[in-house]
């Protein structure tokens, strides 16, 4: 892999940028790999990257049924934060934020991680108590957070309408939170993993799981059988489909979660704003578009389309908080299929099948965890046992009752 | 979707309804002797199929009665709605 630098940019400018090395190869699948990762989104590619660079396992394939980052990695609202209530969540998401902070340097790829601050608004006495409790829990876990008065919120966001339908009573600010460029995360990890010897195989759909003596030995794919020492499923919205191939169920149901972007405008919001109370979140991309999201549709679906009434549920509160946005036009709308667990916490776990590992259930908030999830899952697959960060997220918790009931997992109340 | 046929009220707008997940999950009768695995399976684990799904709906902003639907989770097309306790309609031969 040729490193990107100012000099490589200048050198390639001489040849009109026609001779850049491809960021990753497109190899044909080998007959056997030490580890096969199902799913070429951010989490799967990060897992492969850390397996190859930190765990000494480079005979790895990432199988992607479509194109890299074409699922939820390319469909989220790019928000990164670690302002969670519970210790297990703080461990996972803060691990991720720390990795985000050095990620562009490590990958030699600009993931445009911007710690522009994440402001969570409170609109009621209950909201104030919730951010009070959560803010103090975040402090105890050594993570930054600040309480803001309405006047401080107004100073930070002059365009906000504090006196909206449910007036803003305060806010919880995580200055280290922010956004990252979602596609670049997938591409950066893919390039790094490829350079370390990982085969990234696109247009390769897993169609079956070969299990002998309760041990996985490989996967059937649209490009033939591929043998595997270990298999890690990182299939997000399609995890239940993969699980069915392996003969078990997951405590997961899938819903469409919508997002919208507006036409681009000049810089107007320089932080991420979230509101549980009136149910919307918004940030501005570096291109100038407002990226807006809200709740998920409440019926099982794999359609990657949301319902029309949720668009109204999204832009209504947005215009209530920021009346000047009422004249903006929305350019695009889409939905991703989110794999939601009952406690809104992910599953990183061994399964009843030997050497088959699952990383799923990230639901409505997986993007922010991409580096931490991949790092913890890679080390766990390599060791054959979940590491300290991943261990609380075992699938066994749905039988033992040790749920990680994370109200902060969704940006909105549930 | 967009129009859902309530078995009691007829065709109504989707926004009047709420969905409550997989149907036909019977509560175990021998609750004293269930293992943790059996309890977990009953309470939390779901089929979540990509394709035909039998599920519970409520006409929340209408008659407020519960009923079941047979829906394709890929196309969101509803093939049948039926009252709780009615015989399950067969799966369509050519689900789109």
Coordinates of C-alpha atoms in Angstrom, one line a residue:
Chain A
X1 CA 0.0 0.0 0.0
X2 CA 1.3 3.4 -0.9
X3 CA 0.8 5.9 1.8
X4 CA -1.3 9.0 1.2
X5 CA 0.6 12.3 1.9
X6 CA 1.0 15.8 0.6
X7 CA 3.9 14.5 -1.6
X8 CA 1.8 11.7 -3.1
X9 CA -0.9 14.2 -3.8
X10 CA 1.6 16.5 -5.6
X11 CA 3.2 13.6 -7.4
X12 CA -0.2 12.3 -8.7
X13 CA -1.3 15.8 -9.7
X14 CA 1.6 15.6 -12.3
X15 CA -0.3 12.7 -14.0
X16 CA -3.7 14.3 -13.6
X17 CA -4.6 11.8 -10.9
X18 CA -4.9 9.0 -13.3
X19 CA -2.3 6.7 -11.7
X20 CA -3.5 6.4 -8.1
X21 CA -3.1 2.9 -6.7
X22 CA -6.5 1.1 -6.1
X23 CA -7.4 1.4 -2.4
X24 CA -7.9 -2.4 -2.1
X25 CA -7.7 -5.5 -4.4
X26 CA -10.7 -7.5 -5.6
X27 CA -9.3 -11.1 -5.2
X28 CA -11.1 -14.3 -6.0
X29 CA -12.0 -16.2 -2.8
X30 CA -9.5 -18.8 -1.6
X31 CA -10.7 -22.3 -0.6
X32 CA -10.0 -21.8 3.1
X33 CA -9.4 -18.9 5.5
X34 CA -8.5 -18.9 9.2
X35 CA -11.4 -16.4 9.8
X36 CA -14.3 -15.5 7.6
X37 CA -16.2 -12.3 8.5
X38 CA -19.7 -12.1 7.1
X39 CA -20.6 -8.5 6.3
X40 CA -18.4 -5.7 4.8
X41 CA -19.8 -2.8 6.7
X42 CA -17.7 -0.7 9.1
X43 CA -17.9 -3.2 12.0
X44 CA -16.9 -6.2 9.8
X45 CA -14.1 -4.4 8.1
X46 CA -12.8 -3.0 11.4
X47 CA -12.9 -6.5 12.8
X48 CA -10.8 -7.8 9.9
X49 CA -8.4 -4.8 10.2
X50 CA -7.7 -5.5 13.9
X51 CA -7.4 -9.2 13.3
X52 CA -4.7 -8.7 10.8
X53 CA -2.9 -5.8 12.4
X54 CA -3.1 -6.6 16.1
X55 CA -4.0 -10.3 16.5
X56 CA -1.5 -11.8 13.9
X57 CA -4.3 -13.4 11.9
X58 CA -4.1 -12.1 8.3
X59 CA -5.6 -15.2 6.5
X60 CA -9.0 -13.5 6.7
X61 CA -11.8 -12.9 4.2
X62 CA -14.6 -10.3 4.5
X63 CA -17.6 -11.5 2.5
X64 CA -20.0 -8.7 1.4
X65 CA -23.2 -9.4 -0.5
X66 CA -23.3 -6.0 -2.1
X67 CA -20.7 -3.3 -1.9
X68 CA -18.6 -2.1 1.0
X69 CA -20.5 0.1 3.4
X70 CA -23.7 -0.1 1.4
X71 CA -25.8 -1.1 4.3
X72 CA -26.2 0.7 7.6
X73 CA -22.6 2.1 7.4
X74 CA -23.8 4.3 4.5
X75 CA -27.3 4.9 5.9
X76 CA -26.7 6.4 9.4
X77 CA -26.5 10.0 10.6
X78 CA -22.7 9.7 11.3
X79 CA -23.0 10.7 15.0
X80 CA -20.3 9.7 17.5
X81 CA -20.7 9.9 21.3
X82 CA -20.1 7.9 24.4
X83 CA -22.6 9.6 26.8
X84 CA -24.2 6.3 28.0
X85 CA -25.6 5.5 31.5
X86 CA -24.4 2.0 32.3
X87 CA -20.8 0.9 32.9
X88 CA -20.8 -1.8 30.2
X89 CA -22.0 0.7 27.6
X90 CA -19.5 3.3 28.8
X91 CA -16.7 0.7 28.5
X92 CA -17.6 -0.1 24.9
X93 CA -18.5 3.3 23.5
X94 CA -15.7 5.2 25.2
X95 CA -13.3 2.6 23.9
X96 CA -14.6 3.5 20.5
X97 CA -14.3 7.2 21.0
X98 CA -10.7 6.8 22.1
X99 CA -10.0 4.8 18.9
X100 CA -11.8 7.4 16.8
X101 CA -9.5 10.1 18.2
X102 CA -6.5 8.6 16.5
X103 CA -8.1 6.8 13.6
X104 CA -7.3 9.0 10.7
X105 CA -3.6 8.9 11.6
X106 CA -3.6 5.1 12.2
X107 CA -5.4 4.3 8.9
X108 CA -3.5 7.0 6.9
X109 CA -7.0 7.8 5.7
X110 CA -9.0 10.9 6.6
X111 CA -12.2 9.7 8.2
X112 CA -13.1 13.4 8.9
X113 CA -13.7 12.7 12.6
X114 CA -14.9 16.1 13.9
X115 CA -15.3 16.5 17.7
X116 CA -17.7 19.4 17.3
X117 CA -19.6 18.6 20.5
X118 CA -22.9 16.8 21.0
X119 CA -25.7 18.6 22.8
X120 CA -28.6 16.6 24.3
X121 CA -31.6 18.8 25.1
X122 CA -34.0 18.5 28.1
X123 CA -37.6 19.6 27.7
X124 CA -39.2 18.6 31.0
X125 CA -38.6 17.9 34.7
X126 CA -38.2 14.3 33.8
X127 CA -35.7 15.0 31.1
X128 CA -33.7 17.2 33.6
X129 CA -33.6 14.3 36.1
X130 CA -32.6 11.9 33.3
X131 CA -29.7 14.0 32.1
X132 CA -28.7 14.7 35.8
X133 CA -28.5 11.1 36.6
X134 CA -26.8 10.1 33.3
X135 CA -24.4 13.1 33.3
X136 CA -23.2 12.1 36.8
X137 CA -22.9 8.5 35.8
X138 CA -20.8 9.6 32.8
X139 CA -18.5 11.6 35.1
X140 CA -18.0 8.6 37.3
X141 CA -16.9 6.6 34.3
X142 CA -14.3 9.2 33.5
X143 CA -16.0 10.6 30.4
X144 CA -16.6 14.2 29.7
X145 CA -20.0 15.9 30.0
X146 CA -21.3 19.3 31.0
X147 CA -24.7 20.6 32.1
X148 CA -25.8 23.7 30.3
X149 CA -28.5 26.2 31.3
X150 CA -31.0 27.4 28.6
X151 CA -29.0 30.6 28.4
X152 CA -25.8 28.6 27.6
X153 CA -27.7 26.5 25.1
X154 CA -28.8 29.8 23.4
X155 CA -25.3 31.1 23.4
X156 CA -24.0 27.9 21.7
X157 CA -26.9 27.8 19.2
X158 CA -28.2 31.3 18.5
X159 CA -30.8 30.0 16.0
X160 CA -32.6 27.7 18.5
X161 CA -36.1 28.5 19.6
X162 CA -35.9 27.8 23.4
X163 CA -39.6 28.6 23.9
X164 CA -40.8 25.8 21.6
X165 CA -43.8 23.6 22.3
X166 CA -41.9 21.9 25.1
X167 CA -39.5 24.6 26.2
X168 CA -35.8 23.8 26.5
X169 CA -34.9 23.6 30.2
X170 CA -31.3 22.5 29.9
X171 CA -28.8 20.4 28.1
X172 CA -26.1 17.8 28.5
X173 CA -23.0 18.5 26.4
X174 CA -20.3 16.0 25.4
X175 CA -17.6 18.1 23.8
X176 CA -15.7 15.1 22.6
X177 CA -18.7 13.8 20.7
X178 CA -19.3 14.8 17.0
X179 CA -19.4 13.3 13.6
X180 CA -17.3 11.3 11.2
X181 CA -17.5 10.6 7.4
X182 CA -19.3 7.3 7.3
X183 CA -18.1 6.1 3.9
X184 CA -14.5 7.0 4.7
X185 CA -14.6 4.8 7.8
X186 CA -15.5 1.7 5.6
X187 CA -13.0 2.7 2.9
X188 CA -10.2 3.4 5.4
X189 CA -10.6 0.2 7.3
X190 CA -10.9 -1.7 3.9
X191 CA -7.7 -0.2 2.7
X192 CA -5.9 -0.9 5.9
X193 CA -7.2 -4.5 6.1
X194 CA -6.3 -5.2 2.5
X195 CA -2.8 -3.9 3.0
X196 CA -2.4 -6.3 5.9
X197 CA -3.4 -9.2 3.8
X198 CA -7.2 -9.5 4.2
X199 CA -9.2 -10.6 1.2
X200 CA -12.2 -8.3 0.7
X201 CA -14.7 -10.1 -1.5
X202 CA -17.7 -8.0 -2.7
X203 CA -20.8 -9.3 -4.4
X204 CA -20.5 -12.5 -2.5
X205 CA -23.6 -13.4 -0.6
X206 CA -23.6 -16.1 2.2
X207 CA -26.3 -18.6 1.4
X208 CA -25.7 -21.3 3.9
X209 CA -23.6 -22.4 6.9
X210 CA -21.7 -25.7 7.0
X211 CA -21.7 -27.1 10.5
X212 CA -20.2 -30.5 11.4
X213 CA -20.3 -32.0 14.9
X214 CA -21.7 -28.6 16.1
X215 CA -18.6 -26.8 14.8
X216 CA -18.7 -24.4 11.9
X217 CA -16.4 -25.4 9.0
X218 CA -17.3 -22.9 6.4
X219 CA -20.0 -21.0 4.5
X220 CA -21.8 -21.6 1.2
X221 CA -21.8 -18.4 -0.9
X222 CA -22.9 -17.2 -4.2
X223 CA -19.3 -17.7 -5.3
X224 CA -19.1 -21.3 -3.9
X225 CA -18.1 -22.9 -0.7
X226 CA -15.5 -21.1 1.4
X227 CA -13.9 -23.1 4.3
X228 CA -13.2 -21.3 7.6
X229 CA -11.5 -22.0 10.9
X230 CA -13.7 -19.5 12.6
X231 CA -16.7 -17.4 11.3
X232 CA -17.7 -14.0 12.6
X233 CA -21.1 -12.7 11.6
X234 CA -21.3 -8.9 11.5
X235 CA -24.4 -8.7 9.3
X236 CA -26.4 -6.0 11.2
X237 CA -30.0 -6.0 9.8
X238 CA -29.5 -9.5 8.3
X239 CA -28.1 -11.2 11.4
X240 CA -31.4 -13.1 12.0
X241 CA -31.1 -14.5 8.5
X242 CA -27.6 -15.7 9.1
X243 CA -28.6 -17.1 12.5
X244 CA -31.4 -19.1 10.9
X245 CA -28.8 -20.7 8.5
X246 CA -26.9 -21.8 11.7
X247 CA -30.1 -23.1 13.2
X248 CA -30.8 -20.7 16.1
X249 CA -32.9 -17.6 16.8
X250 CA -31.7 -14.2 18.0
X251 CA -33.4 -11.9 20.5
X252 CA -33.6 -9.3 17.7
X253 CA -36.3 -7.7 15.5
X254 CA -35.5 -5.5 12.5
X255 CA -37.1 -2.1 11.9
X256 CA -36.6 0.6 9.2
X257 CA -34.9 3.7 10.6
X258 CA -35.2 6.8 8.4
X259 CA -33.0 9.8 7.9
X260 CA -33.1 12.9 5.6
X261 CA -30.7 15.4 4.3
X262 CA -31.6 18.9 3.3
X263 CA -30.2 21.1 0.5
X264 CA -26.7 22.4 1.4
X265 CA -26.6 25.8 3.2
X266 CA -23.8 27.9 4.7
X267 CA -22.5 26.8 8.1
X268 CA -25.3 27.3 10.6
X269 CA -25.1 24.5 13.3
X270 CA -21.6 23.7 14.5
X271 CA -22.5 20.9 16.9
X272 CA -24.8 17.9 17.0
X273 CA -28.2 18.6 18.5
X274 CA -30.4 15.8 19.9
X275 CA -33.7 16.0 21.6
X276 CA -35.4 13.0 23.2
X277 CA -38.3 15.1 24.4
X278 CA -39.6 16.3 21.0
X279 CA -37.8 13.5 19.2
X280 CA -35.3 14.7 16.5
X281 CA -31.6 15.0 16.0
X282 CA -29.7 17.1 13.6
X283 CA -26.1 18.0 12.5
X284 CA -24.7 19.8 9.5
X285 CA -22.3 17.9 7.2
X286 CA -19.2 19.4 5.8
X287 CA -20.9 19.9 2.5
X288 CA -23.5 22.0 4.3
X289 CA -26.5 19.6 4.2
X290 CA -28.5 19.2 7.4
X291 CA -28.5 15.5 8.4
X292 CA -31.8 14.8 10.2
X293 CA -33.1 11.7 12.0
X294 CA -35.8 10.7 14.4
X295 CA -37.5 7.5 15.4
X296 CA -37.8 4.1 13.7
X297 CA -40.9 2.6 12.3
X298 CA -42.4 0.2 14.8
X299 CA -43.0 -2.8 12.5
X300 CA -40.6 -5.6 11.4
X301 CA -39.3 -4.9 7.9
X302 CA -36.3 -5.5 5.7
X303 CA -37.6 -3.1 3.0
X304 CA -35.0 -0.3 3.6
X305 CA -38.0 2.1 3.1
X306 CA -39.6 4.0 5.9
X307 CA -43.2 5.2 6.2
X308 CA -44.3 8.6 5.0
X309 CA -45.8 9.6 8.3
X310 CA -42.4 9.4 10.0
X311 CA -41.0 12.0 7.7
X312 CA -43.6 14.4 9.2
X313 CA -42.7 13.2 12.7
X314 CA -39.1 14.1 11.9
X315 CA -39.4 17.5 10.3
X316 CA -42.2 18.7 12.6
X317 CA -40.0 18.8 15.7
X318 CA -37.0 20.1 13.7
X319 CA -39.0 23.2 12.6
X320 CA -40.3 23.6 16.2
X321 CA -36.7 23.8 17.5
X322 CA -35.3 25.7 14.6
X323 CA -38.1 27.7 12.9
X324 CA -35.8 29.1 10.2
X325 CA -35.4 25.6 8.8
X326 CA -39.1 25.6 7.7
X327 CA -38.1 26.9 4.3
X328 CA -35.4 24.4 3.7
X329 CA -36.0 21.7 1.1
X330 CA -35.2 18.1 1.8
X331 CA -33.0 16.5 -0.9
X332 CA -32.9 12.8 0.0
X333 CA -34.6 10.4 2.3
X334 CA -33.7 6.8 3.0
X335 CA -34.0 4.0 5.6
X336 CA -31.6 1.5 7.1
X337 CA -32.7 -1.8 8.6
X338 CA -31.8 -1.7 12.3
X339 CA -31.4 -4.9 14.3
X340 CA -32.9 -4.0 17.7
X341 CA -32.5 -6.0 20.9
X342 CA -35.0 -5.7 23.7
X343 CA -32.5 -3.9 26.0
X344 CA -31.1 -1.7 23.1
X345 CA -27.6 -3.0 23.7
X346 CA -25.6 -5.0 21.2
X347 CA -24.7 -8.6 21.2
X348 CA -21.0 -9.7 20.9
X349 CA -21.0 -13.3 21.7
X350 CA -20.0 -16.9 21.2
X351 CA -22.9 -19.0 20.1
X352 CA -24.2 -22.5 20.6
X353 CA -22.1 -23.5 17.5
X354 CA -18.4 -23.8 18.1
X355 CA -16.2 -21.2 16.4
X356 CA -19.2 -19.2 15.2
X357 CA -19.3 -15.7 16.7
X358 CA -21.9 -13.0 16.4
X359 CA -21.6 -9.2 16.5
X360 CA -25.0 -7.7 16.0
X361 CA -27.9 -6.0 17.7
X362 CA -26.4 -2.5 17.4
X363 CA -29.9 -1.3 16.6
X364 CA -30.2 2.4 16.0
X365 CA -26.7 3.4 17.2
X366 CA -24.0 1.2 15.8
X367 CA -22.0 3.7 13.7
X368 CA -20.4 5.4 16.7
X369 CA -19.1 2.1 18.0
X370 CA -17.4 1.0 14.8
X371 CA -13.8 1.1 15.9
X372 CA -14.5 -0.2 19.4
X373 CA -16.8 -3.0 18.2
X374 CA -14.3 -4.2 15.6
X375 CA -11.4 -4.0 18.1
X376 CA -13.2 -5.9 20.8
X377 CA -14.6 -8.5 18.4
X378 CA -11.3 -9.1 16.7
X379 CA -9.5 -9.8 20.0
X380 CA -12.3 -12.0 21.1
X381 CA -12.4 -14.1 17.9
X382 CA -8.6 -14.5 18.1
X383 CA -8.7 -15.6 21.7
X384 CA -11.8 -17.7 21.3
X385 CA -13.2 -16.0 24.4
X386 CA -15.0 -12.6 24.6
X387 CA -12.6 -10.0 26.1
X388 CA -13.4 -7.7 29.0
X389 CA -15.1 -5.0 27.0
X390 CA -17.3 -7.5 25.0
X391 CA -18.1 -10.0 27.7
X392 CA -21.1 -8.1 29.2
X393 CA -22.7 -8.2 25.8
X394 CA -23.1 -12.0 25.7
X395 CA -26.2 -13.5 24.2
X396 CA -26.6 -15.4 27.4
X397 CA -27.9 -12.3 29.2
X398 CA -31.3 -12.9 27.6
X399 CA -31.5 -16.1 29.5
X400 CA -29.8 -15.1 32.8
X401 CA -31.7 -11.8 32.9
X402 CA -28.5 -9.7 33.2
X403 CA -29.8 -7.2 30.6
X404 CA -28.0 -3.9 29.8
X405 CA -31.1 -1.8 29.7
X406 CA -29.6 1.3 28.0
X407 CA -32.0 4.1 27.7
X408 CA -29.3 6.3 26.1
X409 CA -28.7 3.8 23.4
X410 CA -31.4 5.3 21.2
X411 CA -31.1 9.0 20.8
X412 CA -34.7 9.1 21.7
X413 CA -36.9 7.7 24.4
X414 CA -38.1 4.1 24.3
Chain B
X1 CA -48.9 -1.0 3.2
X2 CA -50.5 2.5 3.7
X3 CA -54.0 1.0 3.9
X4 CA -54.6 -1.8 6.4
X5 CA -57.8 -3.8 6.5
X6 CA -59.0 -4.0 10.1
X7 CA -61.1 -7.2 10.5
X8 CA -63.6 -5.2 12.5
X9 CA -63.6 -1.8 10.8
X10 CA -62.5 -2.3 7.2
X11 CA -59.9 -0.3 5.3
X12 CA -58.1 2.4 7.3
X13 CA -55.0 4.4 7.1
X14 CA -51.8 2.8 8.4
X15 CA -51.2 5.6 10.9
X16 CA -54.3 4.4 12.9
X17 CA -52.5 1.1 13.7
X18 CA -49.5 -0.1 15.8
X19 CA -47.6 -3.3 15.3
X20 CA -46.6 -5.5 18.2
X21 CA -44.4 -8.2 16.7
X22 CA -44.6 -11.9 16.1
X23 CA -48.0 -13.6 16.6
X24 CA -49.0 -17.0 17.8
X25 CA -46.5 -17.2 20.6
X26 CA -48.3 -19.1 23.3
X27 CA -47.4 -18.5 26.9
X28 CA -46.0 -21.7 28.5
X29 CA -48.4 -23.4 30.9
X30 CA -45.8 -25.1 33.1
X31 CA -44.2 -21.8 34.3
X32 CA -42.9 -23.3 37.6
X33 CA -40.8 -25.8 35.8
X34 CA -39.4 -23.7 33.0
X35 CA -35.6 -23.4 32.7
X36 CA -33.9 -20.0 32.2
X37 CA -33.3 -20.9 28.5
X38 CA -37.0 -21.7 28.0
X39 CA -38.1 -18.4 29.7
X40 CA -35.6 -16.4 27.7
X41 CA -36.8 -18.1 24.5
X42 CA -40.4 -17.3 25.2
X43 CA -39.8 -13.7 26.3
X44 CA -37.0 -12.4 24.1
X45 CA -36.1 -14.6 21.1
X46 CA -38.0 -14.1 17.8
X47 CA -38.1 -15.5 14.3
X48 CA -37.6 -12.0 12.7
X49 CA -38.0 -13.6 9.2
X50 CA -37.0 -11.9 5.9
X51 CA -40.2 -12.8 4.0
X52 CA -43.6 -13.8 5.3
X53 CA -44.4 -12.9 8.9
X54 CA -47.4 -13.5 11.0
X55 CA -47.7 -10.6 13.4
X56 CA -50.0 -8.8 15.9
X57 CA -51.5 -5.4 15.2
X58 CA -53.8 -3.1 17.2
X59 CA -56.2 -0.6 15.7
X60 CA -55.0 1.9 18.3
X61 CA -56.8 4.9 16.9
X62 CA -59.9 3.1 15.9
X63 CA -61.7 0.2 17.5
X64 CA -58.6 -0.6 19.7
X65 CA -59.0 -4.3 19.1
X66 CA -56.1 -6.7 18.4
X67 CA -55.8 -8.8 15.3
X68 CA -53.2 -10.7 13.3
X69 CA -51.7 -10.0 9.9
X70 CA -49.8 -11.9 7.4
X71 CA -47.2 -9.6 5.8
X72 CA -44.1 -9.8 3.6
X73 CA -41.3 -8.0 5.5
X74 CA -39.4 -7.4 2.2
X75 CA -42.2 -5.7 0.2
X76 CA -44.3 -4.7 3.2
X77 CA -47.3 -6.1 1.3
X78 CA -50.1 -7.4 3.6
X79 CA -51.7 -10.6 2.3
X80 CA -54.3 -11.1 5.0
X81 CA -55.6 -9.8 8.3
X82 CA -57.6 -12.1 10.6
X83 CA -59.1 -12.0 14.0
X84 CA -57.4 -13.5 17.0
X85 CA -58.5 -17.1 17.3
X86 CA -59.4 -17.5 13.6
X87 CA -57.7 -20.1 11.5
X88 CA -54.4 -19.0 10.0
X89 CA -54.7 -18.0 6.4
X90 CA -52.4 -20.0 4.2
X91 CA -49.2 -18.5 2.8
X92 CA -49.6 -17.0 -0.7
X93 CA -48.2 -19.2 -3.5
X94 CA -46.3 -16.3 -5.1
X95 CA -45.3 -13.8 -2.5
X96 CA -43.8 -10.9 -4.4

